[in-house]
Coordinates of N, CA and C in Angstrom, one line a residue:
G1 N -22.5 -15.1 18.5 CA -22.9 -15.0 19.9 C -22.6 -16.4 20.6
F2 N -23.7 -16.9 21.0 CA -23.7 -18.2 21.8 C -23.3 -19.4 20.9
Q3 N -23.6 -19.6 19.7 CA -23.2 -20.7 18.8 C -21.6 -20.5 18.7
T4 N -21.1 -19.4 18.6 CA -19.7 -19.3 18.6 C -19.0 -19.8 19.8
I5 N -19.6 -19.4 20.9 CA -19.1 -19.8 22.3 C -19.1 -21.3 22.3
I6 N -20.3 -22.0 22.0 CA -20.3 -23.5 21.8 C -19.2 -24.0 21.0
R7 N -18.9 -23.4 19.8 CA -17.8 -24.0 19.0 C -16.5 -23.8 19.6
Y8 N -16.3 -22.7 20.3 CA -14.9 -22.5 21.1 C -14.8 -23.4 22.0
I9 N -15.9 -23.8 22.8 CA -15.7 -24.8 23.9 C -15.4 -26.1 23.3
W10 N -16.0 -26.4 22.1 CA -15.7 -27.8 21.5 C -14.4 -27.8 21.0
V11 N -13.8 -26.7 20.4 CA -12.4 -26.7 19.9 C -11.4 -26.9 21.0
L12 N -11.8 -26.5 22.2 CA -10.9 -26.7 23.4 C -10.3 -28.0 23.5
M13 N -11.1 -29.1 23.0 CA -10.6 -30.4 23.0 C -9.4 -30.6 22.2
L14 N -8.9 -29.6 21.3 CA -7.8 -29.8 20.4 C -6.6 -29.0 20.9
V15 N -6.9 -28.3 21.9 CA -5.7 -27.5 22.5 C -4.9 -28.3 23.5
P16 N -3.7 -28.2 23.4 CA -2.9 -28.9 24.4 C -3.4 -28.8 25.8
P17 N -3.5 -30.0 26.5 CA -4.2 -29.9 27.9 C -3.6 -28.9 28.8
D18 N -2.4 -28.6 28.8 CA -1.6 -27.6 29.7 C -1.9 -26.3 29.2
Q19 N -2.6 -26.0 28.1 CA -2.9 -24.7 27.6 C -4.4 -24.4 27.6
V20 N -5.3 -25.4 28.0 CA -6.7 -25.1 27.9 C -7.1 -24.1 28.9
V21 N -6.7 -23.9 30.0 CA -7.1 -22.8 30.9 C -6.6 -21.5 30.4
T22 N -5.4 -21.4 29.8 CA -5.0 -20.1 29.2 C -5.8 -19.7 28.1
V23 N -6.2 -20.5 27.3 CA -7.1 -20.3 26.1 C -8.4 -19.9 26.6
W24 N -8.9 -20.6 27.6 CA -10.3 -20.2 28.1 C -10.2 -18.9 28.8
E25 N -9.1 -18.5 29.4 CA -9.1 -17.1 30.0 C -8.8 -16.0 29.1
E26 N -8.0 -16.4 28.0 CA -7.5 -15.3 27.1 C -8.5 -15.1 25.9
V27 N -9.3 -16.1 25.6 CA -10.1 -16.1 24.4 C -11.5 -16.2 24.6
V28 N -11.9 -17.4 25.3 CA -13.3 -17.7 25.5 C -13.9 -16.6 26.4
Q29 N -13.4 -16.5 27.6 CA -14.1 -15.5 28.6 C -14.1 -14.1 28.1
P30 N -13.2 -13.4 27.5 CA -13.3 -12.1 26.8 C -14.4 -12.2 25.8
F31 N -14.5 -13.2 25.1 CA -15.5 -13.2 24.0 C -16.9 -13.2 24.6
V32 N -17.1 -14.1 25.7 CA -18.3 -14.0 26.4 C -18.7 -12.6 26.9
V33 N -17.7 -12.0 27.5 CA -18.0 -10.6 28.0 C -18.4 -9.7 26.8
L34 N -17.7 -9.8 25.8 CA -18.1 -9.0 24.6 C -19.5 -9.2 24.2
C35 N -19.8 -10.5 24.0 CA -21.3 -10.8 23.6 C -22.2 -10.3 24.7
W36 N -21.9 -10.4 25.9 CA -22.7 -10.0 27.1 C -23.0 -8.5 26.9
N37 N -21.9 -7.8 26.8 CA -22.0 -6.3 26.6 C -22.8 -5.8 25.5
Q38 N -22.8 -6.6 24.4 CA -23.5 -6.3 23.1 C -24.9 -6.8 23.3
G39 N -25.3 -7.4 24.4 CA -26.7 -7.8 24.4 C -27.2 -9.1 23.7
A40 N -26.0 -9.9 23.3 CA -26.3 -11.1 22.5 C -27.2 -12.1 23.3
F41 N -27.2 -12.0 24.6 CA -28.0 -13.1 25.5 C -29.2 -12.5 26.0
D42 N -29.7 -11.3 25.5 CA -30.8 -10.7 26.1 C -32.0 -11.7 26.2
G43 N -32.6 -11.9 27.3 CA -33.7 -12.7 27.6 C -33.2 -14.0 28.0
F44 N -32.0 -14.3 27.8 CA -31.4 -15.7 28.2 C -30.1 -15.6 29.1
E45 N -30.0 -14.4 29.7 CA -28.9 -14.3 30.6 C -28.7 -15.3 31.7
E46 N -29.7 -15.6 32.4 CA -29.5 -16.7 33.4 C -29.2 -18.1 32.9
E47 N -29.7 -18.4 31.8 CA -29.4 -19.7 31.1 C -28.0 -19.8 30.8
V48 N -27.6 -18.6 30.0 CA -26.1 -18.7 29.5 C -25.2 -18.6 30.7
K49 N -25.5 -17.9 31.7 CA -24.6 -17.8 32.9 C -24.4 -19.2 33.6
S50 N -25.7 -19.8 33.7 CA -25.7 -21.1 34.3 C -25.0 -22.2 33.5
F51 N -25.1 -22.1 32.2 CA -24.4 -23.1 31.3 C -22.9 -22.9 31.4
L52 N -22.4 -21.6 31.3 CA -21.0 -21.3 31.3 C -20.4 -21.7 32.7
E53 N -21.1 -21.5 33.9 CA -20.7 -21.8 35.1 C -20.4 -23.3 35.2
Y54 N -21.5 -24.1 34.6 CA -21.4 -25.5 34.5 C -20.1 -26.0 33.7
V55 N -19.9 -25.4 32.6 CA -18.7 -25.7 31.8 C -17.5 -25.6 32.5
E56 N -17.4 -24.3 33.1 CA -16.1 -23.9 33.8 C -15.8 -24.8 35.0
S57 N -16.9 -25.2 35.8 CA -16.6 -26.0 37.0 C -16.4 -27.4 36.7
T58 N -17.0 -27.9 35.5 CA -16.8 -29.3 35.2 C -15.7 -29.6 34.4
Y59 N -15.3 -28.8 33.4 CA -14.2 -29.1 32.4 C -12.9 -28.2 32.6
I60 N -13.1 -27.0 33.2 CA -11.9 -26.1 33.2 C -11.3 -26.0 34.7
G61 N -12.4 -25.8 35.6 CA -11.9 -25.6 37.0 C -12.4 -24.2 37.5
E62 N -13.2 -24.2 38.5 CA -13.8 -22.9 38.9 C -12.7 -22.1 39.6
K63 N -12.8 -20.8 39.3 CA -11.8 -19.9 39.8 C -12.3 -19.3 41.1
H64 N -11.5 -19.4 42.1 CA -11.9 -18.9 43.4 C -11.9 -17.3 43.3
P65 N -13.0 -16.6 43.7 CA -13.2 -15.2 43.5 C -12.1 -14.3 44.2
I66 N -11.6 -14.8 45.3 CA -10.7 -13.9 46.1 C -9.3 -14.4 45.8
S67 N -9.0 -15.5 45.8 CA -7.5 -16.0 45.5 C -7.2 -16.0 44.1
G68 N -8.2 -16.3 43.2 CA -7.9 -16.3 41.8 C -7.3 -17.7 41.3
K69 N -7.2 -18.6 42.4 CA -6.7 -20.0 42.1 C -7.8 -20.8 41.5
R70 N -7.6 -21.7 40.7 CA -8.5 -22.6 40.1 C -8.6 -23.8 40.8
A71 N -9.9 -24.3 41.1 CA -10.0 -25.7 41.6 C -9.9 -26.6 40.5
D72 N -9.7 -27.9 40.9 CA -9.6 -29.0 39.8 C -11.1 -29.1 39.3
P73 N -11.1 -29.3 38.0 CA -12.5 -29.5 37.3 C -13.0 -30.9 37.7
K74 N -14.3 -31.0 37.6 CA -14.8 -32.4 37.9 C -14.4 -33.5 36.9
F75 N -14.0 -33.2 35.7 CA -13.4 -34.0 34.9 C -12.1 -33.4 34.3
K76 N -11.0 -34.2 34.8 CA -9.6 -33.7 34.4 C -9.5 -33.3 32.9
I77 N -8.8 -32.3 32.7 CA -8.7 -31.9 31.2 C -8.1 -33.0 30.4
S78 N -7.2 -33.8 31.0 CA -6.6 -34.9 30.2 C -7.6 -36.1 29.9
F79 N -8.7 -36.1 30.7 CA -9.7 -37.1 30.5 C -10.5 -36.8 29.2
W80 N -11.0 -35.4 29.1 CA -11.8 -35.2 27.9 C -11.1 -34.5 26.6
N81 N -9.8 -34.2 26.9 CA -9.1 -33.5 25.7 C -8.7 -34.6 24.7
M82 N -9.0 -34.3 23.4 CA -8.7 -35.3 22.5 C -7.5 -35.0 21.5
R83 N -6.7 -33.9 21.9 CA -5.5 -33.7 21.0 C -4.6 -34.9 20.7
A84 N -4.2 -35.5 21.8 CA -3.3 -36.6 21.5 C -3.9 -37.7 20.5
A85 N -5.1 -38.1 20.7 CA -5.8 -39.1 19.9 C -5.9 -38.5 18.5
V86 N -6.2 -37.2 18.3 CA -6.3 -36.7 17.0 C -5.0 -36.6 16.3
L87 N -3.8 -36.3 17.1 CA -2.6 -36.2 16.4 C -2.2 -37.6 16.0
A88 N -2.5 -38.6 16.7 CA -2.3 -40.0 16.5 C -3.2 -40.7 15.4
E89 N -4.2 -39.8 15.1 CA -5.1 -40.4 14.1 C -5.9 -41.5 14.6
E90 N -6.2 -41.5 15.9 CA -6.9 -42.5 16.6 C -8.4 -42.2 16.6
H91 N -9.2 -43.2 17.0 CA -10.7 -42.9 17.2 C -10.9 -41.9 18.3
T92 N -11.8 -40.9 18.1 CA -12.1 -40.0 19.2 C -13.5 -40.1 19.8
T93 N -14.2 -41.1 19.2 CA -15.5 -41.4 19.9 C -15.7 -42.7 20.4
N94 N -16.7 -43.0 21.0 CA -17.0 -44.4 21.6 C -18.1 -45.1 20.6
N95 N -18.1 -44.7 19.3 CA -19.1 -45.3 18.5 C -19.1 -46.8 18.4
I96 N -17.9 -47.4 18.4 CA -17.8 -48.8 18.3 C -18.4 -49.5 19.5
A97 N -18.2 -48.9 20.7 CA -18.8 -49.6 21.9 C -20.3 -49.3 21.9
E98 N -20.7 -48.0 21.4 CA -22.2 -47.8 21.3 C -23.0 -48.7 20.3
G99 N -22.2 -49.0 19.2 CA -22.8 -50.0 18.2 C -22.9 -51.4 18.9
Y100 N -21.9 -51.8 19.6 CA -22.0 -53.2 20.1 C -23.1 -53.2 21.2
N101 N -23.1 -52.1 22.1 CA -24.3 -52.1 23.2 C -25.6 -52.2 22.5
N102 N -25.8 -51.5 21.4 CA -27.1 -51.4 20.7 C -27.5 -52.8 20.1
A103 N -26.4 -53.5 19.5 CA -26.7 -54.7 18.9 C -27.1 -55.7 20.0
L104 N -26.3 -55.7 21.2 CA -26.6 -56.6 22.3 C -28.1 -56.3 22.9
R105 N -28.4 -55.1 22.9 CA -29.6 -54.7 23.5 C -30.7 -55.2 22.5
V106 N -30.6 -55.2 21.2 CA -31.6 -55.7 20.2 C -31.7 -57.3 20.3
A107 N -30.6 -57.9 20.7 CA -30.5 -59.3 20.6 C -31.1 -59.8 22.1
T108 N -31.2 -58.9 23.0 CA -31.7 -59.5 24.3 C -33.1 -59.0 24.5
P109 N -34.1 -60.0 24.8 CA -35.4 -59.7 25.0 C -35.7 -58.9 26.3
D110 N -36.8 -58.2 26.3 CA -37.1 -57.5 27.5 C -37.3 -58.3 28.6
N111 N -36.8 -57.9 29.8 CA -36.9 -58.7 31.1 C -36.5 -60.2 30.9
P112 N -35.4 -60.5 30.4 CA -35.0 -61.9 30.3 C -34.7 -62.6 31.6
N113 N -35.0 -63.8 31.7 CA -34.6 -64.6 32.9 C -33.0 -64.9 32.8
I114 N -32.5 -65.5 33.7 CA -31.0 -65.7 33.7 C -30.5 -66.6 32.5
W115 N -31.4 -67.7 32.2 CA -31.1 -68.7 31.2 C -31.1 -68.0 29.8
T116 N -32.0 -67.1 29.6 CA -32.2 -66.4 28.3 C -31.0 -65.6 28.2
L117 N -30.5 -64.9 29.3 CA -29.5 -64.0 29.2 C -28.1 -64.8 28.8
I118 N -28.0 -65.9 29.5 CA -26.8 -66.8 29.2 C -26.8 -67.1 27.8
E119 N -28.0 -67.6 27.3 CA -28.1 -67.9 25.7 C -27.6 -66.8 24.9
V120 N -28.0 -65.6 25.2 CA -27.6 -64.4 24.4 C -26.1 -64.3 24.5
F121 N -25.4 -64.4 25.6 CA -24.0 -64.3 25.7 C -23.3 -65.3 25.1
V122 N -23.8 -66.6 25.1 CA -23.1 -67.6 24.4 C -23.2 -67.5 22.9
K123 N -24.3 -67.0 22.4 CA -24.4 -66.8 20.9 C -23.5 -65.6 20.5
E124 N -23.5 -64.6 21.5 CA -22.5 -63.4 21.2 C -21.0 -63.8 21.1
E125 N -20.7 -64.6 22.1 CA -19.3 -65.1 22.2 C -19.0 -66.0 20.9
A126 N -19.9 -66.7 20.4 CA -19.7 -67.5 19.2 C -19.5 -66.5 18.0
G127 N -20.3 -65.5 18.0 CA -20.1 -64.5 16.9 C -18.8 -63.8 17.0
V128 N -18.4 -63.5 18.2 CA -17.1 -62.9 18.3 C -15.9 -63.7 17.9
R129 N -16.1 -65.0 18.3 CA -15.0 -66.0 18.0 C -14.8 -66.1 16.4
K130 N -16.1 -66.1 15.8 CA -16.0 -66.3 14.3 C -15.4 -65.0 13.8
K131 N -15.7 -63.8 14.2 CA -15.1 -62.7 13.6 C -13.5 -62.6 13.8
V132 N -13.1 -63.0 15.1 CA -11.7 -63.1 15.4 C -11.1 -64.1 14.3
S133 N -11.6 -65.3 14.2 CA -11.1 -66.3 13.2 C -11.0 -65.8 11.9
E134 N -12.1 -65.1 11.4 CA -12.1 -64.5 10.0 C -10.9 -63.4 9.9
S135 N -10.9 -62.5 10.9 CA -9.7 -61.6 11.0 C -8.4 -62.2 10.8
L136 N -8.2 -63.3 11.6 CA -6.8 -64.0 11.5 C -6.6 -64.6 10.2
T137 N -7.6 -65.0 9.5 CA -7.4 -65.7 8.3 C -7.5 -64.6 7.0
G138 N -7.9 -63.4 7.4 CA -8.0 -62.4 6.4 C -9.2 -62.5 5.5
S139 N -10.3 -63.2 6.1 CA -11.5 -63.3 5.3 C -12.7 -62.4 5.8
T140 N -12.3 -61.3 6.4 CA -13.3 -60.4 7.0 C -13.9 -59.6 6.0
K141 N -15.1 -59.1 6.1 CA -15.7 -58.2 5.3 C -15.2 -56.8 5.5
K142 N -14.7 -56.2 4.4 CA -14.0 -55.1 4.6 C -15.1 -53.7 4.5
Q143 N -14.7 -52.8 5.2 CA -15.4 -51.5 5.2 C -15.4 -51.0 3.7
S144 N -16.5 -50.3 3.3 CA -16.6 -49.7 2.0 C -15.4 -48.7 1.8
A145 N -14.9 -48.8 0.5 CA -13.7 -47.8 0.2 C -14.1 -46.4 0.4
K146 N -15.3 -46.1 0.1 CA -15.8 -44.6 0.3 C -15.8 -44.2 1.7
R147 N -16.3 -45.1 2.5 CA -16.4 -44.8 4.0 C -15.0 -44.7 4.5
T148 N -14.2 -45.7 4.2 CA -12.8 -45.6 4.7 C -12.0 -44.3 4.2
S149 N -12.3 -43.9 2.9 CA -11.6 -42.7 2.4 C -12.2 -41.5 3.0
T150 N -13.4 -41.5 3.4 CA -14.1 -40.3 4.1 C -13.5 -40.1 5.5
L151 N -13.5 -41.4 6.2 CA -12.9 -41.3 7.6 C -11.5 -40.9 7.6
K152 N -10.6 -41.5 6.7 CA -9.2 -41.0 6.7 C -9.1 -39.5 6.4
F153 N -10.0 -39.0 5.5 CA -10.0 -37.5 5.1 C -10.2 -36.8 6.4
K154 N -11.3 -37.1 7.2 CA -11.6 -36.4 8.3 C -10.6 -36.4 9.5
H155 N -10.0 -37.6 9.6 CA -8.9 -37.8 10.7 C -7.7 -36.8 10.2
K156 N -7.4 -36.8 8.9 CA -6.2 -36.1 8.5 C -6.5 -34.6 8.6
S157 N -7.7 -34.2 8.2 CA -8.1 -32.8 8.3 C -8.0 -32.3 9.8
M158 N -8.6 -33.1 10.6 CA -8.6 -32.7 12.1 C -7.1 -32.6 12.6
K159 N -6.3 -33.6 12.2 CA -4.9 -33.6 12.7 C -4.3 -32.3 12.1
T160 N -4.3 -32.0 10.8 CA -3.8 -30.9 10.3 C -4.2 -29.6 11.0
F161 N -5.4 -29.5 11.3 CA -5.9 -28.3 12.1 C -5.3 -28.4 13.4
A162 N -5.4 -29.4 14.2 CA -4.8 -29.5 15.6 C -3.3 -29.1 15.5
E163 N -2.6 -29.4 14.5 CA -1.2 -29.1 14.4 C -0.9 -27.6 14.3
K164 N -1.9 -26.8 14.0 CA -1.8 -25.4 13.9 C -1.5 -24.6 15.2
F165 N -2.0 -25.4 16.2 CA -1.8 -24.7 17.6 C -0.4 -24.3 17.8
G166 N -0.2 -23.2 18.3 CA 1.1 -22.7 18.7 C 1.8 -21.9 17.3
T167 N 1.2 -22.1 16.2 CA 1.7 -21.5 15.0 C 0.9 -20.2 14.7
V168 N -0.3 -20.2 15.3 CA -1.1 -19.0 15.2 C -1.4 -18.6 16.6
S169 N -2.0 -17.4 16.8 CA -2.5 -16.9 18.1 C -3.6 -17.9 18.7
N170 N -3.7 -17.9 20.0 CA -4.8 -18.7 20.6 C -6.2 -18.3 19.9
K171 N -6.4 -17.1 19.8 CA -7.7 -16.6 19.3 C -7.9 -17.0 17.9
T172 N -6.8 -16.9 17.1 CA -7.0 -17.4 15.7 C -7.3 -18.8 15.6
F173 N -6.7 -19.6 16.5 CA -6.7 -21.1 16.5 C -8.4 -21.4 16.8
L174 N -8.9 -20.7 17.9 CA -10.3 -20.9 18.2 C -11.2 -20.4 17.1
V175 N -11.0 -19.2 16.5 CA -11.8 -18.7 15.5 C -11.7 -19.7 14.2
E176 N -10.5 -20.1 13.8 CA -10.4 -21.0 12.6 C -11.2 -22.4 13.1
G177 N -11.0 -22.8 14.3 CA -11.6 -24.1 14.7 C -13.1 -24.0 14.7
A178 N -13.6 -22.8 15.1 CA -15.2 -22.6 15.0 C -15.6 -22.6 13.5
K179 N -14.9 -22.2 12.6 CA -15.1 -22.3 11.2 C -15.0 -23.8 10.7
F180 N -14.0 -24.5 11.2 CA -13.7 -25.9 10.8 C -14.8 -26.8 11.2
Y181 N -15.3 -26.5 12.4 CA -16.4 -27.3 13.0 C -17.7 -26.5 13.1
N182 N -18.2 -26.2 12.0 CA -19.4 -25.4 11.9 C -20.7 -26.0 12.2
F183 N -20.7 -27.2 12.4 CA -21.8 -28.0 12.8 C -22.9 -27.8 11.8
G184 N -22.6 -27.5 10.5 CA -23.6 -27.4 9.5 C -24.2 -26.0 9.4
S185 N -23.8 -25.1 10.3 CA -24.5 -23.8 10.3 C -23.9 -22.9 9.1
T186 N -24.7 -22.1 8.6 CA -24.2 -21.2 7.5 C -24.3 -19.9 8.1
N187 N -24.2 -19.6 9.3 CA -24.3 -18.4 10.0 C -23.0 -17.7 9.9
A188 N -22.7 -16.7 8.9 CA -21.6 -16.0 8.8 C -21.3 -15.1 9.9
S189 N -22.4 -14.5 10.4 CA -22.2 -13.6 11.6 C -21.5 -14.1 12.7
A190 N -21.7 -15.5 12.9 CA -21.0 -16.2 14.0 C -19.5 -16.2 13.8
D191 N -19.1 -16.5 12.5 CA -17.7 -16.5 12.2 C -17.1 -15.0 12.3
K192 N -17.9 -14.0 11.9 CA -17.4 -12.7 11.8 C -17.2 -12.2 13.3
E193 N -18.2 -12.6 14.2 CA -18.2 -12.1 15.5 C -16.8 -12.7 16.2
G194 N -16.6 -13.9 15.9 CA -15.5 -14.5 16.5 C -14.1 -14.0 16.1
S195 N -14.0 -13.3 15.0 CA -12.8 -12.8 14.4 C -12.4 -11.5 15.0
D196 N -13.2 -10.9 15.8 CA -12.8 -9.6 16.3 C -11.4 -9.5 16.9

């Protein structure tokens, strides 16, 4: 039911940007209707409806009820779609920036005055210069082999999956994607529901 819909929405990031609306209309919306008709959202109809309207207007583009024409989404599909980055095996998260921001936050005392803040920035700049120098001389601390191997495997697996688009039906792509990114769930019924 709902977990499968969430997975389908998540897998949309791997669909070619010019095909996202088609996949939404051909696969996600019919599955929502099927779940709705089966009573999968009983007691949560308003919440589910509100969530799906939010997703559609924000990421897909709201469909005009009379003309059937879609408005532009709040966030262009090309902005949130990760297909190109996945195929190029690039980073698809902002974890590096988040890590840097957290480190800077920890290094900065609460309510610093301007001079304290300047000191933090000077120390940070010195640390960055040291890392750049080490990188240029090849003396940087390397990431653990296990972590590097795990990341490479994840990137390669995601790329292999993304490359399936167009070789299988849109529905099969989302169903397999929902299984591929199961978010740790062992709910076999979610996979079964999505394969109708």
